[in-house]
XYZ file of C-alpha atoms in Angstrom:
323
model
C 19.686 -35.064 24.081
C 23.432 -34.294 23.943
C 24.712 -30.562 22.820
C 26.057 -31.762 19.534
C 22.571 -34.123 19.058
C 20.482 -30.610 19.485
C 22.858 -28.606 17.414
C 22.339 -30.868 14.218
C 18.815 -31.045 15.020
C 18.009 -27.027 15.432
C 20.111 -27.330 11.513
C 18.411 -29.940 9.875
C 15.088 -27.790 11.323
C 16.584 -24.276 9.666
C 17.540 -26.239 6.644
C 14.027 -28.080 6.691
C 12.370 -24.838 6.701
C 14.604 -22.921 4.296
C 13.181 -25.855 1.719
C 9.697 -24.878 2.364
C 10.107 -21.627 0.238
C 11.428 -21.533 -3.143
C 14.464 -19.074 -3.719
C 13.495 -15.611 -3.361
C 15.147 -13.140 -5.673
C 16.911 -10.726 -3.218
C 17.867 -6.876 -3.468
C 21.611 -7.578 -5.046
C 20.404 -9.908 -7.716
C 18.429 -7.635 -9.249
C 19.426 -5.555 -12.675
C 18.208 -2.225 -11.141
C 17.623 -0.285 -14.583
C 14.647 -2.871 -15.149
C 13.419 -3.409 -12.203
C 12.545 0.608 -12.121
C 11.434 0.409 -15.843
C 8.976 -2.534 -16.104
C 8.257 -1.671 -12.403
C 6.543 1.732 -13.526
C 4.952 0.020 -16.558
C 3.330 -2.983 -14.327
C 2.091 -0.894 -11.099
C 0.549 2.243 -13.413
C -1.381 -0.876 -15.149
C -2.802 -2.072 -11.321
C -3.210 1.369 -10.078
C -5.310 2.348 -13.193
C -7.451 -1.201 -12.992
C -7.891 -0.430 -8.864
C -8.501 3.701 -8.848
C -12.567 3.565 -9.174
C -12.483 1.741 -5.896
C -10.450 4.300 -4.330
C -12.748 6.919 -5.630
C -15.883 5.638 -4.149
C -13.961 4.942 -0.882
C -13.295 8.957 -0.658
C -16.120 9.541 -1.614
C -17.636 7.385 1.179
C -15.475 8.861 3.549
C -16.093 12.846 3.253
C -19.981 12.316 2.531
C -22.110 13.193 5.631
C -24.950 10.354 6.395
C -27.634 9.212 4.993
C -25.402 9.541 1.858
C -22.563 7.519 2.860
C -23.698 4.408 1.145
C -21.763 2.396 -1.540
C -24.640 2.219 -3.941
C -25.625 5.931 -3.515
C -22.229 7.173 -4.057
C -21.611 5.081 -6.651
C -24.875 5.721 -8.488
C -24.298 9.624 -7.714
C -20.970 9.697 -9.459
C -21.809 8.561 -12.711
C -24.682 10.169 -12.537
C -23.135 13.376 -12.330
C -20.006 12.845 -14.032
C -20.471 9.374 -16.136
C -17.485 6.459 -15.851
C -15.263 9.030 -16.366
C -16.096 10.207 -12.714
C -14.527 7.142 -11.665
C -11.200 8.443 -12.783
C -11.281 12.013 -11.434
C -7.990 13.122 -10.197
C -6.352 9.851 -11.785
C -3.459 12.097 -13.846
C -2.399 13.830 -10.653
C -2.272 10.209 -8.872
C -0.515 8.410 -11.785
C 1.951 11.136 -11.803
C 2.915 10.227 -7.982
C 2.828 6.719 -8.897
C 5.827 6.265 -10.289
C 8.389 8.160 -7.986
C 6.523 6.668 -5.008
C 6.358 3.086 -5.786
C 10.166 3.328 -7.058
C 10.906 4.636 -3.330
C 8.698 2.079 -1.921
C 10.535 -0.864 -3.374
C 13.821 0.658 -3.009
C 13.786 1.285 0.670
C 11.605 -2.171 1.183
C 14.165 -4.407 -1.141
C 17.097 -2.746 0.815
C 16.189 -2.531 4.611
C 15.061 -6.441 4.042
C 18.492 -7.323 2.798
C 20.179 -5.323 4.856
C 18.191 -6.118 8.047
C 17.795 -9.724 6.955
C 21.817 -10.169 7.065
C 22.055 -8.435 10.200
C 19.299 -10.617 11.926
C 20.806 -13.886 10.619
C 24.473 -13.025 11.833
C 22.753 -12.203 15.381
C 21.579 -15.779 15.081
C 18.065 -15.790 14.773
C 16.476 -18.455 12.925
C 15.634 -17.866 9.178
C 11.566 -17.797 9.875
C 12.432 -15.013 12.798
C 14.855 -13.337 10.193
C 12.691 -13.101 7.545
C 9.956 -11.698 9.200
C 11.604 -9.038 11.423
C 13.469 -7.856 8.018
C 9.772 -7.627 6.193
C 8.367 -5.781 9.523
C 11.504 -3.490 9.474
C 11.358 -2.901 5.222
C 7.555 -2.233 5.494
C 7.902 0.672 7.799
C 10.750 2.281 5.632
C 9.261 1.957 2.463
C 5.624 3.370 4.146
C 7.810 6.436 5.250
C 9.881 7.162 2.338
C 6.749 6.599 -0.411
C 4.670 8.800 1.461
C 7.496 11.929 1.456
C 6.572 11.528 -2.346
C 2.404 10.153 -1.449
C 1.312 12.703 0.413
C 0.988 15.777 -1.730
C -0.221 13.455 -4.752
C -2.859 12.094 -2.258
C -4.245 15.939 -1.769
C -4.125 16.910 -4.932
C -5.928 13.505 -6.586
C -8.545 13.528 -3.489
C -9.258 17.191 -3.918
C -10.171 16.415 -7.277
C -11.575 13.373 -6.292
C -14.481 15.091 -4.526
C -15.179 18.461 -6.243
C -18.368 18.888 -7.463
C -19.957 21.431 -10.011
C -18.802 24.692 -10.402
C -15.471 23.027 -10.103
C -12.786 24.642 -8.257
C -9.966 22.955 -9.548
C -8.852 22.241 -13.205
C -6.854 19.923 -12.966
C -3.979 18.734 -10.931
C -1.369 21.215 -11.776
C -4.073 23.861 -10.954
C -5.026 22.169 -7.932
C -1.475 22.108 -7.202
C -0.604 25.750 -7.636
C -3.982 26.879 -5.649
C -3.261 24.759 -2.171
C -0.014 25.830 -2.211
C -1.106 29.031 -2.783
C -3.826 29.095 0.059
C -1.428 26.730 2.747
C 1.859 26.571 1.757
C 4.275 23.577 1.628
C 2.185 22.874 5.035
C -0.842 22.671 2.940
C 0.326 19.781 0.530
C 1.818 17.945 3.327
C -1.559 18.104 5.610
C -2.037 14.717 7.078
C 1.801 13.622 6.353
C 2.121 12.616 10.227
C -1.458 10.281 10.199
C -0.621 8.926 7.152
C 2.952 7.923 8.293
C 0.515 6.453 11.759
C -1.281 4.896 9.741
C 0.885 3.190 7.222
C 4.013 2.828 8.597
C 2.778 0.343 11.298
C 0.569 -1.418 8.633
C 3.538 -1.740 5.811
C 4.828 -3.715 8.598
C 2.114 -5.800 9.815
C 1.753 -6.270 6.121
C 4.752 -7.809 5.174
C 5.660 -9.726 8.188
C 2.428 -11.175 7.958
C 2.723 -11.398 4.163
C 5.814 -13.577 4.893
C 4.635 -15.757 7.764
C 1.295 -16.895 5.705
C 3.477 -17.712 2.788
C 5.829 -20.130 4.622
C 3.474 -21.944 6.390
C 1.289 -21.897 2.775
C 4.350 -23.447 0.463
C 5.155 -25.872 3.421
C 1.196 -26.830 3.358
C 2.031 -27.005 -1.080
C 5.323 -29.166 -1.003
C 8.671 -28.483 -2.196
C 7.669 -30.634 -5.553
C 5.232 -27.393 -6.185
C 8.137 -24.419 -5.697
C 9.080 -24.639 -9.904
C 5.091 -24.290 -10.428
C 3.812 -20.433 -11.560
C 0.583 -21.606 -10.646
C 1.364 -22.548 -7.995
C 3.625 -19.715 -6.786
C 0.497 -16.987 -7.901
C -1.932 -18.979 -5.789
C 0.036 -19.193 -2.535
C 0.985 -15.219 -3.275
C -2.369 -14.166 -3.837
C -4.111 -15.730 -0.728
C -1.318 -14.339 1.529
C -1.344 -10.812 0.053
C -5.164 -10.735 0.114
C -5.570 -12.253 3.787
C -3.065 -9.616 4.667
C -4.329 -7.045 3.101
C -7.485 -7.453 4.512
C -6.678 -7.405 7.754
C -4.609 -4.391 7.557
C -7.510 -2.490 5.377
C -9.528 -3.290 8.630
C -6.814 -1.985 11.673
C -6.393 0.976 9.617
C -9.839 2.287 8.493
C -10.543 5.026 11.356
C -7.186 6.765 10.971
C -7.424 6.368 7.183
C -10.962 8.337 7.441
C -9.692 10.555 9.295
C -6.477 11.240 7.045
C -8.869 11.510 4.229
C -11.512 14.064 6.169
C -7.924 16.440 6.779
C -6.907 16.283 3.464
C -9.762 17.364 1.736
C -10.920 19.952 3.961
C -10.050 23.532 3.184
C -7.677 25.246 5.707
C -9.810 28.485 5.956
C -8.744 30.495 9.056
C -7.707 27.729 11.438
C -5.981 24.306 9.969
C -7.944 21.568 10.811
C -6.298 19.196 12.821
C -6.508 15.387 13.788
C -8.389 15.649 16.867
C -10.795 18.013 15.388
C -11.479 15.505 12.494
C -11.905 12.507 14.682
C -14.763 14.481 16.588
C -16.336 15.535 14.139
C -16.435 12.251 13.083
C -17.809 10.780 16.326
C -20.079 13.376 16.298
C -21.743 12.286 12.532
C -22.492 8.662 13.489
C -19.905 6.976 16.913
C -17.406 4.769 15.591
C -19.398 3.745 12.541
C -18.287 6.810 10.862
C -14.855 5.724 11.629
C -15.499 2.585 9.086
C -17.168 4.004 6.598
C -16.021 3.226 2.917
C -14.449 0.090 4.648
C -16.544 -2.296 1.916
C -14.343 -0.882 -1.371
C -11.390 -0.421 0.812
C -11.207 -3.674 2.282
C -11.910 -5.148 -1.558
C -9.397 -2.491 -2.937
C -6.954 -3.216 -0.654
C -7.395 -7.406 -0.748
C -7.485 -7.437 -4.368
C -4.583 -4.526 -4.698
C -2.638 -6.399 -2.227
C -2.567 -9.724 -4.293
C -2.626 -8.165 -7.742
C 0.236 -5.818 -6.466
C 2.150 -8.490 -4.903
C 2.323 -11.174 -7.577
C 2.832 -8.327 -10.072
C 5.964 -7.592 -7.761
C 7.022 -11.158 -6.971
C 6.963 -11.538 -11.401
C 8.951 -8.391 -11.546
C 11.598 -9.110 -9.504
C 11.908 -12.877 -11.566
C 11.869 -10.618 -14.685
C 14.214 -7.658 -13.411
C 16.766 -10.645 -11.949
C 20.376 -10.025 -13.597
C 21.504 -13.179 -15.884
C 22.313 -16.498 -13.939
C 21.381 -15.171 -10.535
C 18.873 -17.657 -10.354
């Protein structure tokens, strides 16, 4: 095959392949003041419909065996606290929400346009593009959402967990007390393993988000890329199987996150190491993976209710004609 011959070929490939995916909406077509606007309105909606899961997951996670069962901590919940137990600490998380997923989708939407440019004038191909700019937008939007995360995720799991007489009344009280007891250090505890643990996984996430929808619309057919059903379907299943996946690489340093963060500094500050033995100690690896039933389903079913929420956002939030 001649130079010229393999040129037009390696095109017709790129151009092939760019056909196999209907047009994504990118960061500059979108009308910014709506995007943040219905964007607050849609994801307080999902995080409202997915917090119970969350809830048992802590739950799961700080309880020492034989009690670290789903239906036991479930059951024990309401029957201490009713439904509404289900939605402890939800106030203090909802308030985080909204600054943190705005971060999140501005540092994602721009370090995938900016890194997607940048890959495709070094000449990679579009596939390679696409997924190195998702990989690289993952890990900044994991970083800057959790400068904003990480003191919401104390507070809400602190309240999560309390039990009766309770020691905090609310989140602004919960608030005022750790920083109080710990300082700024004490709202931030857990800041590095929660960068460790999502940083790598926001990644992971969306390149494999990316790869399993390509190879999903290609599977579809162009004649499909106009259809919302179709465009839902071939979100969800990618978001879900990547979701999963990451729920499961994750779970030990996410248990281990959760065991600092809830744990009252007291003379020494408990550190990483110190919760993974402890850990090891309770019950080997095992303990490492416990909760992992609602946070694999949490995190399948947040992953594809989040990302077709996000995917319909951007088609909403797109300025006139860009499409």
């Amino acid at each position: 095959m001649s130079f010229s011959t393999a040129a037009v070929a390696e095109h017709s490939g790129e151009v092939e392949d760019a056909r196999a995916m209907p047009a994504e909406v990118s960061w500059e077509m979108l009308d910014k003041s709506r995007f943040f606007v219905f964007g607050a309105a849609l994801f307080s909606g999902v995080s409202a419909a997915l917090y119970p899961a969350v809830v048992l997951k802590t739950h799961l996670q700080v309880a020492p065996p034989p009690q670290a069962v789903a239906s036991a901590a479930a059951a024990e919940i309401l029957r201490r606290d009713g439904p509404r137990g289900f939605y402890r600490g939800f106030g203090a998380s909802l308030a985080g929400t909204v600054p943190a997923r705005a971060l999140y989708m501005a540092a994602l939407e721009a370090t995938k346009s900016a890194v997607g440019s940048a890959a495709l004038r070094l000449g990679l191909a579009e596939p390679a593009a696409s997924a190195a700019a998702s990989a690289a937008g993952g890990v900044s939007a994991a970083v800057a959402a959790q400068v904003v995360w990480t003191p919401v995720d104390v507070v809400s799991q602190r309240l999560m967990v309390q039990t009766v007489p309770a020691a905090y009344r609310g989140g602004a009280d919960a608030f005022r007390k750790i920083l109080l007891a710990d300082g700024v250090r004490g709202l931030y505890r857990g800041f590095g393993v929660s960068v460790l643990t999502y940083a790598p996984s926001s990644a992971a996430w969306w390149a494999s988000y990316a790869t399993a929808q390509r190879l999903l619309w290609r599977a579809v057919g162009p004649e499909h890329h106009d259809s919302r059903g179709a465009a839902v379907a071939v979100q969800g299943a990618s978001a879900a199987a990547a979701g999963g996946a990451a729920a499961l690489v994750t779970m030990p340093l996410d248990t281990m996150k959760t065991r600092l963060q809830v744990m009252d500094a007291g003379a020494r500050a408990p550190t990483l190491a110190a919760a993974a033995r402890a850990l090891l100690r309770e019950g080997g690896w095992g303990a490492c993976y416990r909760g992992l039933g609602p946070r694999w389903a949490s995190m399948s079913l947040s992953a594809a209710t989040m990302v077709t929420t996000y995917e319909f956002l951007k088609r909403l939030s797109a300025k006139e004609g860009s499409l």
